[in-house]
Short mmCIF file of C-alpha atoms in Angstrom, two decimals:
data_model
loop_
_atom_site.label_atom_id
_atom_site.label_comp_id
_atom_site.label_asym_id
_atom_site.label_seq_id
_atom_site.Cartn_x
_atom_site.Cartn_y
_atom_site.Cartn_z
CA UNK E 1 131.35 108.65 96.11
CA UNK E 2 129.11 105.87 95.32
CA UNK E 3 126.91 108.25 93.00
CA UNK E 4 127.51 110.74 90.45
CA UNK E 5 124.69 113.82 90.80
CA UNK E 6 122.88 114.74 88.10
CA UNK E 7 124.64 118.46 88.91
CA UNK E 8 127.96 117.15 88.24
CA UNK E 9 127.25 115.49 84.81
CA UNK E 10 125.79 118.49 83.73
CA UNK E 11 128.49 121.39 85.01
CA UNK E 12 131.12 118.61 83.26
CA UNK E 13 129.61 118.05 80.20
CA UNK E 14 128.18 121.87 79.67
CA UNK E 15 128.67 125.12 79.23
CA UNK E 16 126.96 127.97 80.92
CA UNK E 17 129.28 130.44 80.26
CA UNK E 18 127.52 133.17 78.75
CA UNK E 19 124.22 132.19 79.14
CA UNK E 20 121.62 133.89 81.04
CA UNK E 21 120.87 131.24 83.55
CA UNK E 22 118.08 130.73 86.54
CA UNK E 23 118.39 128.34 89.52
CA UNK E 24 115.39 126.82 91.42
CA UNK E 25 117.28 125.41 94.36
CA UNK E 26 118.46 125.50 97.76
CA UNK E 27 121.33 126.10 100.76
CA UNK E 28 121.25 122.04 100.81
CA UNK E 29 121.71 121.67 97.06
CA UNK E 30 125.27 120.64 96.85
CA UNK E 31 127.44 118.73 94.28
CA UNK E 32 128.69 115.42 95.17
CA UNK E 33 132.09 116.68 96.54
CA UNK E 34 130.03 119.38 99.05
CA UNK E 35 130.10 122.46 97.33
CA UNK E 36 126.69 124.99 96.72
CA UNK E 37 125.20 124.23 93.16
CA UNK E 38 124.93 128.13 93.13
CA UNK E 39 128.57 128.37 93.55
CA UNK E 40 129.34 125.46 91.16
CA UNK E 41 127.30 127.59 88.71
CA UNK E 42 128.73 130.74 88.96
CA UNK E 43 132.29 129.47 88.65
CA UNK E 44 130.86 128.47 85.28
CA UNK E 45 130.82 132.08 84.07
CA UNK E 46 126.86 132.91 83.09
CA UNK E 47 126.33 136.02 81.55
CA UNK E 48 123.18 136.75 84.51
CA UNK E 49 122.43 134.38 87.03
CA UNK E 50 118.93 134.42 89.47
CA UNK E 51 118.26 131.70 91.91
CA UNK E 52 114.03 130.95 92.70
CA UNK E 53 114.22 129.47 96.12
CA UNK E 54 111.29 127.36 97.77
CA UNK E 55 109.56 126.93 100.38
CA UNK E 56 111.30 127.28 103.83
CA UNK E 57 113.19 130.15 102.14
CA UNK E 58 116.81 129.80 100.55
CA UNK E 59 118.61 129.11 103.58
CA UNK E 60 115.48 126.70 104.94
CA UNK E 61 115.37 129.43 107.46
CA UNK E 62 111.84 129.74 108.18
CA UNK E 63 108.79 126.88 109.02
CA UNK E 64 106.15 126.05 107.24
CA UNK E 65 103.17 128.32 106.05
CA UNK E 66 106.11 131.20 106.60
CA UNK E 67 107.63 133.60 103.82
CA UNK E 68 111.19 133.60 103.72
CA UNK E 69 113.31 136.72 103.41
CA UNK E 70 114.37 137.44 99.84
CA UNK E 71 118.12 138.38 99.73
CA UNK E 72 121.05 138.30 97.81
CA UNK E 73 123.08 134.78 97.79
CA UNK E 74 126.64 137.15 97.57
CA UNK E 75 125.69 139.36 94.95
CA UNK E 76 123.06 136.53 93.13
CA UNK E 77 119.32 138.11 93.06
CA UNK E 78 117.07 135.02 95.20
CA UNK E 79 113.43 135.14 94.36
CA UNK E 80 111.04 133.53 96.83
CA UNK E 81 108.89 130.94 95.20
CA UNK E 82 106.82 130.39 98.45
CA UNK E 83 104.25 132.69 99.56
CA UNK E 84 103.06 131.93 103.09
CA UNK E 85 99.04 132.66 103.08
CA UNK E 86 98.66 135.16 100.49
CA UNK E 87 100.10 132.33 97.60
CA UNK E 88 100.94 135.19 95.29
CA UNK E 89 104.08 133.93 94.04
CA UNK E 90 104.10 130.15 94.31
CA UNK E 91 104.83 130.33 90.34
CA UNK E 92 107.46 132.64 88.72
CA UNK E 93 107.22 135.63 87.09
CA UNK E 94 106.36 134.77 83.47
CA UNK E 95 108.79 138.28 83.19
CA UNK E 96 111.55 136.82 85.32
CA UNK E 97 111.67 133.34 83.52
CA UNK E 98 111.50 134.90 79.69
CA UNK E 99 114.71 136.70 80.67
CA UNK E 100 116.21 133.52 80.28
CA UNK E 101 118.19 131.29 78.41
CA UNK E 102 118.32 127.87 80.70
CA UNK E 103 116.38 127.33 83.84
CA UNK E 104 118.28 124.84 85.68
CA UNK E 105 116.10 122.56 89.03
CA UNK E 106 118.70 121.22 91.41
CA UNK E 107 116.09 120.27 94.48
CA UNK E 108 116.38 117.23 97.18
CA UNK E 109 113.19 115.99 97.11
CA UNK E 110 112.32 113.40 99.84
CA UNK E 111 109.96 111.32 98.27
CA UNK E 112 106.56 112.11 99.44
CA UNK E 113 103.84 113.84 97.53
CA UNK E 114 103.01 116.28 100.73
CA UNK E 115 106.69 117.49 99.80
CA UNK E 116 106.29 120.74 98.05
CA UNK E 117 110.02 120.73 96.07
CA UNK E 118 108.53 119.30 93.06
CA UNK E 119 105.11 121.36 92.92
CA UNK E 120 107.83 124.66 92.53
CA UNK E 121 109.77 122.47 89.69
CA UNK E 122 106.17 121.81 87.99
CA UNK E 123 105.14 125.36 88.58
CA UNK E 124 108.27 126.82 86.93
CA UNK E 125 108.08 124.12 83.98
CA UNK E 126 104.82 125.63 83.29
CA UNK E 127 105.80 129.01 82.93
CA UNK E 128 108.83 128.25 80.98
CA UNK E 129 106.93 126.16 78.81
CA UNK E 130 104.61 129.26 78.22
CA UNK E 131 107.60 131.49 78.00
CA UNK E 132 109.73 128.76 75.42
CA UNK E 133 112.67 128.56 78.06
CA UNK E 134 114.05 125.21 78.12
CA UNK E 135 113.73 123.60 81.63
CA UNK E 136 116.99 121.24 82.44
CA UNK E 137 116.33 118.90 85.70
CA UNK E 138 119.66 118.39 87.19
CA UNK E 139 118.03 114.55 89.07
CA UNK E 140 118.63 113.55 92.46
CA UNK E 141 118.64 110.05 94.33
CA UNK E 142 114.80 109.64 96.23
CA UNK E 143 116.70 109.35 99.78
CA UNK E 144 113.78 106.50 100.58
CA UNK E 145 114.38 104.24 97.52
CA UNK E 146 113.33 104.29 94.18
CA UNK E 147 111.30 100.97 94.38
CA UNK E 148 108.47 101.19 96.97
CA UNK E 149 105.21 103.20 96.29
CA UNK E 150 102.64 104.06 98.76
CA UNK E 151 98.94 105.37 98.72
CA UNK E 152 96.20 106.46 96.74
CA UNK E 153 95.92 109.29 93.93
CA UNK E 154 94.42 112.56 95.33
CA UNK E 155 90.96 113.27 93.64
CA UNK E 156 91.03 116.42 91.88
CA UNK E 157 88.46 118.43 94.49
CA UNK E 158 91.70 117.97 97.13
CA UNK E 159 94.35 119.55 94.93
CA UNK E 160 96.85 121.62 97.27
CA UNK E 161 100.27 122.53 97.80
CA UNK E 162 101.00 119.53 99.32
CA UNK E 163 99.47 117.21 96.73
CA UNK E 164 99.11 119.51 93.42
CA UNK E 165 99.16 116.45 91.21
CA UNK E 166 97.36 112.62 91.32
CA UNK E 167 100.83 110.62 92.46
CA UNK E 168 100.82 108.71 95.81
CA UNK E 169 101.72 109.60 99.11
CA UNK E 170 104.94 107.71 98.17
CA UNK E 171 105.44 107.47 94.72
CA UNK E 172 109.31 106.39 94.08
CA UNK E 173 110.73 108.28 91.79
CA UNK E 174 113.07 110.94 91.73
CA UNK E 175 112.69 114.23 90.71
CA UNK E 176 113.99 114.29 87.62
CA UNK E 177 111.37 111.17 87.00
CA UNK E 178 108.51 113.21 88.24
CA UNK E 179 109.01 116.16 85.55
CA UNK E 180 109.24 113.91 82.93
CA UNK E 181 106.01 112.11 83.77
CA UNK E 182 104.33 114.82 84.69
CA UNK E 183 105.22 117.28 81.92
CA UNK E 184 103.93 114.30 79.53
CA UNK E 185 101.06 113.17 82.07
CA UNK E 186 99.99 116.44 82.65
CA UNK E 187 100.40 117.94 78.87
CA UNK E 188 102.89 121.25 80.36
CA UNK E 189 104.71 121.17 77.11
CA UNK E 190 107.92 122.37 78.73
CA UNK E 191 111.23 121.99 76.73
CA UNK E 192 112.97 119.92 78.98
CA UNK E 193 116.01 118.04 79.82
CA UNK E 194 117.07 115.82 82.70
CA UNK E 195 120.77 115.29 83.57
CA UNK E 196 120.23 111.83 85.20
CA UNK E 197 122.67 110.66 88.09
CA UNK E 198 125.19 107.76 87.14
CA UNK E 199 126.02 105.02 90.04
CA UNK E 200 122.11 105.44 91.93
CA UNK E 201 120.03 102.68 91.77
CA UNK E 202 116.46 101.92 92.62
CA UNK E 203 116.89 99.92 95.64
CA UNK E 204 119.41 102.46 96.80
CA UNK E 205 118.41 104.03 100.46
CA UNK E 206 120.03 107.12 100.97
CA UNK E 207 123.16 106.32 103.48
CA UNK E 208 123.74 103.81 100.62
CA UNK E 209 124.93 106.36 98.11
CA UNK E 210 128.16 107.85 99.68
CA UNK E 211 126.10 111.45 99.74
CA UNK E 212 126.72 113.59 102.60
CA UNK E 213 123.04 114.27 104.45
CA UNK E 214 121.76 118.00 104.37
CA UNK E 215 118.70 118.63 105.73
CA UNK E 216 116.41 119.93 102.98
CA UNK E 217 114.22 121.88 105.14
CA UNK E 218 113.79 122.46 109.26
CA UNK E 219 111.92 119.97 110.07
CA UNK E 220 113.94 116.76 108.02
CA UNK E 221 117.78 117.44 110.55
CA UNK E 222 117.99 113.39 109.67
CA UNK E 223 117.86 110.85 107.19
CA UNK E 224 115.73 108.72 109.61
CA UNK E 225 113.33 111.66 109.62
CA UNK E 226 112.75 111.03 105.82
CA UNK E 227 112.18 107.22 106.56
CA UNK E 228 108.86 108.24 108.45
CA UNK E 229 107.98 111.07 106.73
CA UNK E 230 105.09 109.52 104.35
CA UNK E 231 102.95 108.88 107.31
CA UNK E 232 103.59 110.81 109.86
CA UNK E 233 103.51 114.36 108.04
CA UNK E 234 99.13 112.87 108.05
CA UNK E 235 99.64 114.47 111.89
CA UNK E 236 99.96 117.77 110.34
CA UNK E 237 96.08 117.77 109.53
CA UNK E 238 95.43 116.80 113.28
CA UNK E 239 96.10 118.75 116.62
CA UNK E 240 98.42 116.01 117.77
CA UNK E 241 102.10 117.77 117.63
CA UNK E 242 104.24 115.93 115.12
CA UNK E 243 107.25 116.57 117.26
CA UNK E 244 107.77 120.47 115.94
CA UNK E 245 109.30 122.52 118.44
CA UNK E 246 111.41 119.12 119.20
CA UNK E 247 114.82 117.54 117.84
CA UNK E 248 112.98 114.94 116.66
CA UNK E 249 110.17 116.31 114.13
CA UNK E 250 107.51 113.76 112.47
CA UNK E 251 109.52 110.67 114.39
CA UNK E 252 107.43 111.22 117.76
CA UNK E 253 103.69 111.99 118.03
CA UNK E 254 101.65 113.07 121.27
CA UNK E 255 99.15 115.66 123.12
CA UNK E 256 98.71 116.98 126.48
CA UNK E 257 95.42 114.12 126.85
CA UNK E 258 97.68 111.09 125.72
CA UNK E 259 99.10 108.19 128.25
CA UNK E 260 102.07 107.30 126.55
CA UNK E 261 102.00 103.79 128.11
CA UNK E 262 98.18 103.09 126.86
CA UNK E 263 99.05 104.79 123.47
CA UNK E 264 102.71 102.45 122.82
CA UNK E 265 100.57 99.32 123.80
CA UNK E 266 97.77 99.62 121.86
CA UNK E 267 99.64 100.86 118.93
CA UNK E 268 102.44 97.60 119.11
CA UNK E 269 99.21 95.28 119.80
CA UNK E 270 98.76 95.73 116.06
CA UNK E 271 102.80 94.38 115.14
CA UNK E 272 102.69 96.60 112.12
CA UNK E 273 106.14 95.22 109.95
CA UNK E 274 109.34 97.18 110.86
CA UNK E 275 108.78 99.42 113.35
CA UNK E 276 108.28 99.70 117.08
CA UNK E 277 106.15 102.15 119.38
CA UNK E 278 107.80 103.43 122.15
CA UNK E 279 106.34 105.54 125.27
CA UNK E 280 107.44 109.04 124.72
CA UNK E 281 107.05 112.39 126.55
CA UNK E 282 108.41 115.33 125.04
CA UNK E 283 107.71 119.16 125.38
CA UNK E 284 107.41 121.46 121.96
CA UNK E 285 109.15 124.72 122.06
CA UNK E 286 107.00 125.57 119.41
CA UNK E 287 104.04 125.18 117.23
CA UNK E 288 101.43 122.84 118.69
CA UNK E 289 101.19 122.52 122.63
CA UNK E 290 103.98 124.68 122.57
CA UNK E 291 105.76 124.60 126.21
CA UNK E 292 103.34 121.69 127.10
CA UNK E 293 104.56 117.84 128.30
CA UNK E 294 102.93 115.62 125.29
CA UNK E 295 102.63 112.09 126.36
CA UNK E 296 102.35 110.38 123.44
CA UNK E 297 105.27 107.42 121.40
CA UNK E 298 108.18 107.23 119.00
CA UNK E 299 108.58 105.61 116.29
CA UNK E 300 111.35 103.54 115.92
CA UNK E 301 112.08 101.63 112.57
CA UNK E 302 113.39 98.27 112.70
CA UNK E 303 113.22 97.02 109.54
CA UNK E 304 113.17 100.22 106.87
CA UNK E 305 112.21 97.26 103.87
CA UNK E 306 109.13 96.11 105.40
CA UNK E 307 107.94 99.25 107.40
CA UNK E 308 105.23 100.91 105.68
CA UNK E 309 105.00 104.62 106.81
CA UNK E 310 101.82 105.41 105.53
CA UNK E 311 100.00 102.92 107.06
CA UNK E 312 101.69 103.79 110.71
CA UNK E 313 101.00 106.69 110.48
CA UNK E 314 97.12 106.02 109.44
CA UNK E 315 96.87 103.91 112.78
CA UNK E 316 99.09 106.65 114.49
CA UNK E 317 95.91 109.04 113.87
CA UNK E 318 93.10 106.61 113.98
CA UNK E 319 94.27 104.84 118.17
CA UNK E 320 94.77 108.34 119.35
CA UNK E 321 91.03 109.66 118.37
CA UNK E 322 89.99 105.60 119.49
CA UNK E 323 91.32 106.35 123.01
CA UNK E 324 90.20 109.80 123.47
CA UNK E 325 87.29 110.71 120.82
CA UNK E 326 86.14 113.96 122.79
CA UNK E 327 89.55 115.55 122.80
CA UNK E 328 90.64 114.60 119.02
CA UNK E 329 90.38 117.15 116.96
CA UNK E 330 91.34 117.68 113.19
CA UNK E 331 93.54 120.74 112.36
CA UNK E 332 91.21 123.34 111.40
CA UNK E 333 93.06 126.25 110.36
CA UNK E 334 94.23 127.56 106.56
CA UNK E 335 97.19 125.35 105.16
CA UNK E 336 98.67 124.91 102.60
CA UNK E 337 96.74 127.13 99.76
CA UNK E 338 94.08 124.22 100.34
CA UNK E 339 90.41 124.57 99.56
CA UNK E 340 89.49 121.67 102.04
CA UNK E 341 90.16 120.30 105.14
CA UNK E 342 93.95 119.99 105.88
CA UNK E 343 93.39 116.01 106.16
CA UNK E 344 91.89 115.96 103.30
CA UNK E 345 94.12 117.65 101.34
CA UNK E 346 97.13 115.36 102.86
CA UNK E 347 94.92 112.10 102.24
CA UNK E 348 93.83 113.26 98.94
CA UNK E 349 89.36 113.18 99.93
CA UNK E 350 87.53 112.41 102.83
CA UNK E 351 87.52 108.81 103.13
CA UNK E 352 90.46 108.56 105.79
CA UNK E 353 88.51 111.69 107.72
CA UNK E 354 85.10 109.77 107.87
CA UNK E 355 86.45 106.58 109.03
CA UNK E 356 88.27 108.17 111.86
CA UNK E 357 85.09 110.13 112.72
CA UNK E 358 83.16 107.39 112.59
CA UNK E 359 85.37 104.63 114.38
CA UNK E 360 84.64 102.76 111.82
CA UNK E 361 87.22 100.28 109.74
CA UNK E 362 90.53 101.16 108.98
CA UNK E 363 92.08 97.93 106.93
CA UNK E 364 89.74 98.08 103.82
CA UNK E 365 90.79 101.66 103.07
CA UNK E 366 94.60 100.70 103.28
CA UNK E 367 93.60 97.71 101.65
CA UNK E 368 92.44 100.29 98.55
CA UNK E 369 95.01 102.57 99.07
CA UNK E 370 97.62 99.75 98.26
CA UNK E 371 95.60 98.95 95.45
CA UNK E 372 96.11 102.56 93.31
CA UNK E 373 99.74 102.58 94.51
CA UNK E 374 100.31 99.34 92.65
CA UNK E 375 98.12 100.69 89.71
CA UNK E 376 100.66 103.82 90.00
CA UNK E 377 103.60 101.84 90.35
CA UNK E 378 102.64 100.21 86.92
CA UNK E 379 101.71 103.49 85.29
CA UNK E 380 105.03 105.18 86.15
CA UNK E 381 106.95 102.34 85.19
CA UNK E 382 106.99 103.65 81.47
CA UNK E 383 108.71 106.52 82.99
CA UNK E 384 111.58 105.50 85.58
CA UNK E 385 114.97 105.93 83.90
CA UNK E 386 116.50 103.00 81.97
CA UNK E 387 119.83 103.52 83.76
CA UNK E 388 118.43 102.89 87.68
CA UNK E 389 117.13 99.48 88.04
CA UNK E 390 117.76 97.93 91.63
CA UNK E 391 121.49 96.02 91.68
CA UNK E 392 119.85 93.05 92.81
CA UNK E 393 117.20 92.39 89.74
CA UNK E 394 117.78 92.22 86.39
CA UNK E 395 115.01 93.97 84.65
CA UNK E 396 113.94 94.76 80.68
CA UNK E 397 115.15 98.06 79.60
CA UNK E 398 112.82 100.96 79.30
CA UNK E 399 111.97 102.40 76.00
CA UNK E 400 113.08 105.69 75.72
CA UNK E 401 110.25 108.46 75.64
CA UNK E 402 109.49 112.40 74.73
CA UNK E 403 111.25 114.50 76.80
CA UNK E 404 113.79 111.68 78.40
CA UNK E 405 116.89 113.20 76.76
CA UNK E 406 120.28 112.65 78.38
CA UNK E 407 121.96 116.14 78.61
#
């Protein structure tokens, strides 16, 4: 293997035996050799151990906006940390977390702030920060590279599940990154600990690191899916089907109304870098225009360095309402715990919405959006490990900070 987990530094170099231990994680957290992290930890010996799964359920079982079944992983108790619309339980039980000694994340995050792996890592930091329980973060590689940041910072009236904190769409870092900017960032004042990876570097794609692929959850089968992701999960707030109900989710996009042909043309007439429309009809089993032909494209990448999801997908949305503004229609029904439209919440305020509604200008707002992600990308930089710069560039070493401690 190219890269050493963050899991396997820690179960090496630690002892849990003992201890009474929790486990926010997943069926598709694995060590680097293959085996469960939950099995990796109970061969350790803890005196208790509880798992807190996330959303899409343990076993990644169940779809989005759906409660997973809470069962036993062998005889391990697994707590749901999802709560489909009622949101009841999207933090921990302070009661379940103070029965703790460690609380141990092992998530595969993909990259993208609509992913909602690292809003359950914040949202158990907080209560173990309330509850003194140290928090150890056992860090991942970002499967899209550690060096390319996309998008703007959500303003606060558009906080949801799928954007709970001001990071970009695409914000390049990994997860272990993210807790230790955000628990300074956002003053949680959790106890915490990251077991960083050895061997992963920024510039690292995923098939670069020798790691077998798992999908994390239904709807990501393929590491191409993850490539994508950042823009197309926008179709989410729209009634044009992302490709659920498909073998391809979030790497097609149609409707009933499109003309695949018209759609791929106008779509390639703007030679967006590193990726390709092509005419696509496909038919959902499920979810939108379920057991209905879609005309619509696919996306295919051609260059993963210079494609830029998040602007695809922005045009993805903005030619289908151009071609057909009388039947494009925003999603309109409850997601994601948010308070606002479910655009709005993925775009972080209203400014994509309006200038879709409007057919009005679409470049400027990228324009602005690439703006804060460089203003990100220098704000985070404080807070990317010193041991992951990209092979190919030297770079300055980063000054060590509160709650960076090697475990």
């Amino acid at each position: 293997m190219n890269v050493e987990l963050g899991v396997d530094r820690f179960m090496r170099e630690h002892s849990l035996a003992g201890r009474r231990v929790g486990l926010l994680a997943n069926y598709a957290s694995l060590t680097s050799d293959g085996r469960s992290t939950v099995d990796a930890v109970v061969a350790a010996g803890p005196r208790t151990l509880v798992i807190f799964g996330p959303e899409h359920g343990f076993w990644g079982e169940v779809q989005y906006m759906e409660t997973g079944v809470t069962e036993a992983y062998r005889n391990v108790r697994v707590v749901s940390m999802y709560g489909g619309d009622s949101g009841h339980n999207l933090f921990p039980e302070p009661k379940e977390i103070a029965a703790l000694d460690v609380l141990l994340v092992d998530l595969q995050d993909v990259g993208a702030r609509y992913y909602t792996f690292y809003a359950s890592m914040l949202n158990c930091m907080f209560v173990a920060a309330a509850a003194r329980v140290p928090v150890v973060v056992l860090d991942r590689p970002n499967p899209i590279n550690g060096l390319t940041v996309e998008g703007n910072r959500l303003e606060t009236p558009f906080i949801s599940f799928v954007g709970q904190y001001p990071i970009p769409n695409r914000h390049g870092l990994t997860m272990g990154e993210l807790a230790v900017m955000l628990n300074e960032t956002q003053q949680i004042g959790c106890e915490l600990t990251v077991s960083w990876m050895r061997g992963w570097s920024r510039d690292m794609w995923w098939d670069d690191t020798g790691l077998r692929w798992l999908n994390p959850s239904p709807n990501l089968a393929q590491f191409s899916t993850a490539i994508v992701y950042p823009g197309t999960a926008l179709l989410e707030g729209t009634q044009l089907s992302e490709g659920r109900g498909t073998t391809t989710p979030f790497e097609v996009v149609g409707a009933p109304w499109l003309d695949p042909f018209a759609y791929a043309d106008r779509l390639n007439a703007l030679d967006l870098p590193g990726v390709r429309f092509m005419p696509f009809v496909f038919l959902p089993q499920f979810e939108k225009h379920a057991g209905q032909r879609c005309g619509g494209a696919r996306l295919v990448v051609t260059d993963r360095d210079a494609f830029r999801p998040l602007d695809a997908g922005a045009w993805v949305v903005k030619v289908a309402r151009d071609l057909d503004p009388e039947r494009f229609a925003w999603r309109s029904t409850f997601y994601e715990f948010a308070n606002c439209s479910a655009i709005d919440a993925l775009t972080g305020g209203i400014a994509f919405r309006t200038i879709i509604d409007t057919g009005g200008d679409l470049p400027p707002l990228l324009d602005r959006w690439r703006s804060e992600a460089g203003e990100f990308e220098s704000e985070s930089a404080a807070f990317r490990h010193d041991g992951y710069p990209p092979r190919a560039v030297a770079t300055a070493p980063v000054h060590a900070i509160g709650g960076r401690r090697e475990a």
